[in-house]
Tab-separated table of C-alpha atoms in Angstrom:
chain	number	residue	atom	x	y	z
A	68	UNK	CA	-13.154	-9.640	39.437
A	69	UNK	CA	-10.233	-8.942	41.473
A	70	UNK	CA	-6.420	-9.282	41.902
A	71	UNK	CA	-3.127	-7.947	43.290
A	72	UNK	CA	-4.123	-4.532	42.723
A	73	UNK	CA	-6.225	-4.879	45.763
A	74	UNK	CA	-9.488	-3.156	43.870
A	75	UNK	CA	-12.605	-5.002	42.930
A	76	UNK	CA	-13.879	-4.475	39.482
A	77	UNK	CA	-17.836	-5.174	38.350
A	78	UNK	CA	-18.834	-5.662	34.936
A	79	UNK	CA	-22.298	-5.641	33.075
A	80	UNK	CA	-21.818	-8.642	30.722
A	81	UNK	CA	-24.870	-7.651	28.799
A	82	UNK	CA	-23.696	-4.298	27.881
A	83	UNK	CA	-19.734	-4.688	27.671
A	84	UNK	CA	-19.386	-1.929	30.627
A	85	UNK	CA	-17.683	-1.516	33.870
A	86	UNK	CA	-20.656	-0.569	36.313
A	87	UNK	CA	-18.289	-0.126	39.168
A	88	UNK	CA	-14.757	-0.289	41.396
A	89	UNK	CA	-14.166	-0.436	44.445
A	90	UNK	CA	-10.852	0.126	46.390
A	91	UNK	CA	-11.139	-0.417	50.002
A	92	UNK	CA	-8.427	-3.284	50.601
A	93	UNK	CA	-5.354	-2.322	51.805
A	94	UNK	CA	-3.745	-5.655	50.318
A	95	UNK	CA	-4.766	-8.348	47.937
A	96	UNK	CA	-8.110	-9.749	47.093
A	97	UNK	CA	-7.924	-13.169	48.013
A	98	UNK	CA	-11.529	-14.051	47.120
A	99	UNK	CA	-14.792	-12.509	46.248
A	100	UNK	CA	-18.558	-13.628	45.698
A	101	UNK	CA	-22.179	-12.071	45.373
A	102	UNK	CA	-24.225	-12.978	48.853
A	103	UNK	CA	-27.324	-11.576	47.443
A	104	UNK	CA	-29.564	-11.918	44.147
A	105	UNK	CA	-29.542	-8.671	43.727
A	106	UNK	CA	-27.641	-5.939	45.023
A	107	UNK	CA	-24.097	-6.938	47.419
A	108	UNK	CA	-20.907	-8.372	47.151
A	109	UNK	CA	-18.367	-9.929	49.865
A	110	UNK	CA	-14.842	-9.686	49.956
A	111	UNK	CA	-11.785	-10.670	51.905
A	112	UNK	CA	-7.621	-10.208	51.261
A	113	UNK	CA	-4.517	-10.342	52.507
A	114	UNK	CA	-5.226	-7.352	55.018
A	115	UNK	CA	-7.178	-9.713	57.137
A	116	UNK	CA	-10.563	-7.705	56.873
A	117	UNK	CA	-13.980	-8.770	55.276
A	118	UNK	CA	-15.923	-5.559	53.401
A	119	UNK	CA	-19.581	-5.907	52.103
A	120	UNK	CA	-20.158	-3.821	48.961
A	121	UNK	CA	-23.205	-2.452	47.133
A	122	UNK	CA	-22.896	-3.670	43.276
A	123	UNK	CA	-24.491	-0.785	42.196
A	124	UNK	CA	-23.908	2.007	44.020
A	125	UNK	CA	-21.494	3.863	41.660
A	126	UNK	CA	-21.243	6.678	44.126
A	127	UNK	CA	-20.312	4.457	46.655
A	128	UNK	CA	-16.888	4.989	48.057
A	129	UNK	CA	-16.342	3.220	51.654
A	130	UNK	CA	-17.591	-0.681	52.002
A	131	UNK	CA	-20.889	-0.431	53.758
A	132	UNK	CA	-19.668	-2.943	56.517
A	133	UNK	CA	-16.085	-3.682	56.808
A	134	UNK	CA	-15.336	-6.683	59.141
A	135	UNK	CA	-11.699	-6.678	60.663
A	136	UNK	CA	-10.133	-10.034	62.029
A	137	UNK	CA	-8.106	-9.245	65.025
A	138	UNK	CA	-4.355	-10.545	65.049
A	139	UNK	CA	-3.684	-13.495	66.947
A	140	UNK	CA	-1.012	-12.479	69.218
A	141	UNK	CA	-0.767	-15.151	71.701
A	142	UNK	CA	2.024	-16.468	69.563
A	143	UNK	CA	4.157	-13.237	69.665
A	144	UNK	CA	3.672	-12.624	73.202
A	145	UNK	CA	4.960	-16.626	74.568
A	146	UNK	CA	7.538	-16.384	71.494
A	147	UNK	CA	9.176	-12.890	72.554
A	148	UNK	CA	9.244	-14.334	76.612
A	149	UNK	CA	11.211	-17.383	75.181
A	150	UNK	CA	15.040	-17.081	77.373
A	151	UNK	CA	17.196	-16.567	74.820
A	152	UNK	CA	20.907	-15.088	75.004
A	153	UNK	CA	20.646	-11.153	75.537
A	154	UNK	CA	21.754	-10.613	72.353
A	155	UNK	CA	19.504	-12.790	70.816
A	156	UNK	CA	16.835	-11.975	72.864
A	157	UNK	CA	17.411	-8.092	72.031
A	158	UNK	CA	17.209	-8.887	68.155
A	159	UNK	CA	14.149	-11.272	68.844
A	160	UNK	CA	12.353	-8.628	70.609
A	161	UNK	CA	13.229	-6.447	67.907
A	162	UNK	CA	12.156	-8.109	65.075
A	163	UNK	CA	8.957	-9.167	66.883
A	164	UNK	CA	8.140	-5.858	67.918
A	165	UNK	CA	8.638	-5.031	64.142
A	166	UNK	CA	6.724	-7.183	62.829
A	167	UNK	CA	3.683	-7.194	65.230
A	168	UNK	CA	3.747	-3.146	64.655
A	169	UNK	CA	4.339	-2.492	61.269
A	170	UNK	CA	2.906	-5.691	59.759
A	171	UNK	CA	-0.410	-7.334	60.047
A	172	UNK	CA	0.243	-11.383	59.536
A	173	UNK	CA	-2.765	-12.870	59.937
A	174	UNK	CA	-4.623	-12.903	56.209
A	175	UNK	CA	-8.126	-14.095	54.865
A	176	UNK	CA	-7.255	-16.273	51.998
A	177	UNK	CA	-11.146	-17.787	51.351
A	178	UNK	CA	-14.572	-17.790	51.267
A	179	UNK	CA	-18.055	-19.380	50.263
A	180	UNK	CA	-21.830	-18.614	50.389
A	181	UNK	CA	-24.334	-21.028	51.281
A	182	UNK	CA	-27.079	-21.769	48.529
A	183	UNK	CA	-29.503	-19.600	50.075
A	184	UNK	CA	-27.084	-17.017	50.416
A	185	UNK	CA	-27.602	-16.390	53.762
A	186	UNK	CA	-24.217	-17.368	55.504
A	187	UNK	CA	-20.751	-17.013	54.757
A	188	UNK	CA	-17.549	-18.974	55.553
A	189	UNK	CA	-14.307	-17.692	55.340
A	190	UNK	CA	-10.543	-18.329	56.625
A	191	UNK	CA	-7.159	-17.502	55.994
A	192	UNK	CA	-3.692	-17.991	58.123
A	193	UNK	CA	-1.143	-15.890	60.004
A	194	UNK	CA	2.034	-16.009	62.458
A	195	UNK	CA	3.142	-19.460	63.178
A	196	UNK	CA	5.449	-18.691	66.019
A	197	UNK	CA	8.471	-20.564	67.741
A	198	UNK	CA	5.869	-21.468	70.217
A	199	UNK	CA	3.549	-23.251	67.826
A	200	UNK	CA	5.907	-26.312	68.053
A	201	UNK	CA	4.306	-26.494	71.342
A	202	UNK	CA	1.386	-25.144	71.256
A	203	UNK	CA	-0.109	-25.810	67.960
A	204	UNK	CA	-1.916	-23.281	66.508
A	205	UNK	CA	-5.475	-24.087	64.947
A	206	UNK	CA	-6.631	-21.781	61.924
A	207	UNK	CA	-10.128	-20.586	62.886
A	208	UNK	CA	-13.088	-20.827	60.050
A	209	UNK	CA	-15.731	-17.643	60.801
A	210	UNK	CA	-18.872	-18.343	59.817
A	211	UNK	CA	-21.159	-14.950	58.910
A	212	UNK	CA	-25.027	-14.112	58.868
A	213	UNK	CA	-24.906	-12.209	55.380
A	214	UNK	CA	-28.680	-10.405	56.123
A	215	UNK	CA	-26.917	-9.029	60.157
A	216	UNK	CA	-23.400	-8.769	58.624
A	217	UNK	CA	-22.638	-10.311	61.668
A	218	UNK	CA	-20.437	-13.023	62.908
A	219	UNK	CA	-22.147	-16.002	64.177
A	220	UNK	CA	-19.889	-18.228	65.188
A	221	UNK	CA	-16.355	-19.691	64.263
A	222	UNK	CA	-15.233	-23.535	63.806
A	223	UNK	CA	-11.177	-24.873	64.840
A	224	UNK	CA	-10.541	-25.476	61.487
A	225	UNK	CA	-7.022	-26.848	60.549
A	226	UNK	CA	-3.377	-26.908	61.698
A	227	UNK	CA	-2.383	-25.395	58.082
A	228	UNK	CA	-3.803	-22.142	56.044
A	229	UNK	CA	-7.262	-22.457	55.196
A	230	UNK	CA	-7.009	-22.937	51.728
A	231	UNK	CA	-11.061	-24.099	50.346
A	232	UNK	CA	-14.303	-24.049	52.005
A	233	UNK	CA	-17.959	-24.929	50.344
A	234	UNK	CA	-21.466	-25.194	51.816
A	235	UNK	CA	-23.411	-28.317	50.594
A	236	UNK	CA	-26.554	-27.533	48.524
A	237	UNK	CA	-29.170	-27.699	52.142
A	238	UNK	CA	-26.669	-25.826	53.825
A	239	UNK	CA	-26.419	-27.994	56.988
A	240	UNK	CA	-22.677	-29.232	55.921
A	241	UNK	CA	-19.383	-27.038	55.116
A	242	UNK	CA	-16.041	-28.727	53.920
A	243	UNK	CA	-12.854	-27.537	54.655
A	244	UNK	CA	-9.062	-28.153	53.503
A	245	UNK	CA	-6.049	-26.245	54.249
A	246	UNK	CA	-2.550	-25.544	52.087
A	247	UNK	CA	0.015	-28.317	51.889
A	248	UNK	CA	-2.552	-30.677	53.949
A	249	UNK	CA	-3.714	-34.249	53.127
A	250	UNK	CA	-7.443	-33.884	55.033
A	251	UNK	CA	-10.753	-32.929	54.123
A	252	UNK	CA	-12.873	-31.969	57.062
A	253	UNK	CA	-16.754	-32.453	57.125
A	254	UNK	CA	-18.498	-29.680	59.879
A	255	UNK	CA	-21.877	-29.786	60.728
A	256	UNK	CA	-23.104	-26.313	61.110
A	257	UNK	CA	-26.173	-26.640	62.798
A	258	UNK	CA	-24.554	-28.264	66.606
A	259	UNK	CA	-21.041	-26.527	65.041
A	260	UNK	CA	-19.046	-29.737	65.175
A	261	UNK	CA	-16.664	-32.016	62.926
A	262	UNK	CA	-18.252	-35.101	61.889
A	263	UNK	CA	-15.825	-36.504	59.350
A	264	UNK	CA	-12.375	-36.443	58.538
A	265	UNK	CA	-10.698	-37.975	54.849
A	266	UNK	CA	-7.676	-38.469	54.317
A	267	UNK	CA	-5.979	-38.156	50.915
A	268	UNK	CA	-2.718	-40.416	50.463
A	269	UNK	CA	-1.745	-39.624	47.343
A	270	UNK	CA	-1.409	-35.438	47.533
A	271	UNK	CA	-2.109	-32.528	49.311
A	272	UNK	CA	-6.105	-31.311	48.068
A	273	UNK	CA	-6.249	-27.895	46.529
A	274	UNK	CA	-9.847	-27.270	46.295
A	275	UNK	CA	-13.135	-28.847	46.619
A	276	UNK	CA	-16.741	-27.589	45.648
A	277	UNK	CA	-20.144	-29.198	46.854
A	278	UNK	CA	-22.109	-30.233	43.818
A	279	UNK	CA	-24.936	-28.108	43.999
A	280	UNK	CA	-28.099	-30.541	44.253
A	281	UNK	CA	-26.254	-33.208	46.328
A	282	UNK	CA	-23.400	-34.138	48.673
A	283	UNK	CA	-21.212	-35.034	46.058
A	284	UNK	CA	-17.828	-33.090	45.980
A	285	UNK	CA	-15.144	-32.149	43.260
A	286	UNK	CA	-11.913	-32.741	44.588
A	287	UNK	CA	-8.565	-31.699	43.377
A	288	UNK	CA	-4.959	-32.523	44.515
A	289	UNK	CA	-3.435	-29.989	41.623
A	290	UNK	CA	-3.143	-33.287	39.049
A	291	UNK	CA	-6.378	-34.768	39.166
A	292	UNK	CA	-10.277	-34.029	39.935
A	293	UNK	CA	-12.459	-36.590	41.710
A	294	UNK	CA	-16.022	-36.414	42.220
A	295	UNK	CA	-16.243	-37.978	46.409
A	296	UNK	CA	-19.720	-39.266	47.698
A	297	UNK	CA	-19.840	-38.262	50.981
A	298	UNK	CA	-22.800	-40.807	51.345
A	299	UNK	CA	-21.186	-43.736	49.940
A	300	UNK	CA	-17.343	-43.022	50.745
A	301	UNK	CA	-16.550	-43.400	47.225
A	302	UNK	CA	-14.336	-41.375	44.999
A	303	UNK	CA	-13.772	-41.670	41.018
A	304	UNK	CA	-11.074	-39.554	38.923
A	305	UNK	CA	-13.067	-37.394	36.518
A	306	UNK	CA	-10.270	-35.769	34.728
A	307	UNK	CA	-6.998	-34.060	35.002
A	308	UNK	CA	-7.236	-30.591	36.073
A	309	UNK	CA	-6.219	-27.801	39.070
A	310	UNK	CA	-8.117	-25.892	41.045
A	311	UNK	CA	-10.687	-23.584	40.880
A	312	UNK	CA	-13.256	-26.054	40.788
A	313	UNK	CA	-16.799	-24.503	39.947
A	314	UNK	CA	-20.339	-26.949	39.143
A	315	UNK	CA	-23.130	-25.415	37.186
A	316	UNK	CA	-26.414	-24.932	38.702
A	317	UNK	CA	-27.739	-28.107	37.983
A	318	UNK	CA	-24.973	-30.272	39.145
């Protein structure tokens, strides 16, 4: 478990104990998961880096890979150019050159592991810019080989912070929404592109999970859950509820 405290806590449910912490953010945990049956963790925060930990390595002090998402800066850089009075431009550049020092905007707010365990998706947001009225900015989704600890690849996810991501059960498909957005994206991992798009009319979508066995997905718009066949293009309420949204291991 983690939090706000930016540590990671692991607990032996069988014996009641803590078996280990770990303290290697330098800002909130935004999400967390095991990416192997047996001995490592994943986690990314609000500091914009991804650290792989050994579960059980109680001497352990450093993550044994620690994965650091660059800033985007492209944003910054047109935004600070932008003509602007010279007083105006002074206290832009200022608080600009404030901000891109001191602060580090862009954030990990997500992640999922495949079935298999082998890859790992995560995204997050960061500095939407004067300049983004122009030039959109698209939130990226990495996609990670957990056995290299290496990045693979990364997908041009959505226009808004990625908010949920989840790997169907053969790991070929990954679906994608984003905060205060109405779409669900569909990516195909294996030739990397988007091969559907849904559209929710009735609310933004908080969270979705693949159902484990099939390509059914829990849906939830913060008022309702709705089980979605991808296949079939049909969606039923199941219940009120919010999100997280979590299937068992048989569906």
């Amino acid at each position: 478990l983690a939090g706000i405290d930016n540590s990671i806590k692991v607990y032996d449910l069988n014996n009641n104990v803590k078996i280990n912490y770990f303290n290697g953010h330098q800002s909130n945990v935004t999400s967390l998961s095991f990416v192997s049956s047996f001995d490592t963790i994943a986690s990314v925060g609000l500091d914009n880096n991804m650290h792989y930990w050994l579960l059980n390595d109680t001497t352990q002090k450093k993550a044994i890979k620690v994965i650091k998402n660059q800033m985007v800066i492209i944003d910054k850089t047109i935004s600070a150019t932008i003509p602007l009075s010279i007083g105006g431009n002074m206290l832009t550049m200022f608080l600009l050159g404030k901000s891109f020092f001191l602060k580090n905007y862009e954030v990990l707010n997500t992640l999922a592991i495949s079935k298999d365990k082998k890859y790992l998706a995560t995204g997050g947001g960061g500095w939407r810019g004067i300049s983004s009225i122009a030039f959109p900015r698209s939130f990226p989704i990495y996609i990670y080989n957990n056995v290299t600890q290496k990045r693979e690849f990364k997908l041009y996810g959505h226009y808004y912070k990625i908010k949920s991501l989840s790997f169907n059960h053969t790991g070929e498909f990954l679906a994608s929404t984003a905060k205060n957005d109405q779409y669900l994206k569909i990516w195909n991992l294996k030739t990397k592109k988007l091969v559907d798009i849904y559209y929710c009319s009735y609310n933004f979508i908080n969270s979705i999970e693949y159902n484990p066995v099939n390509d059914t997905l829990a849906i939830t718009n913060g008022l309702n859950v709705y089980l979605f066949d991808t296949k079939k293009d049909t969606a039923i309420i199941l219940s009120q509820g919010r999100a997280p949204l979590k299937f068992n291991n048989d569906g």
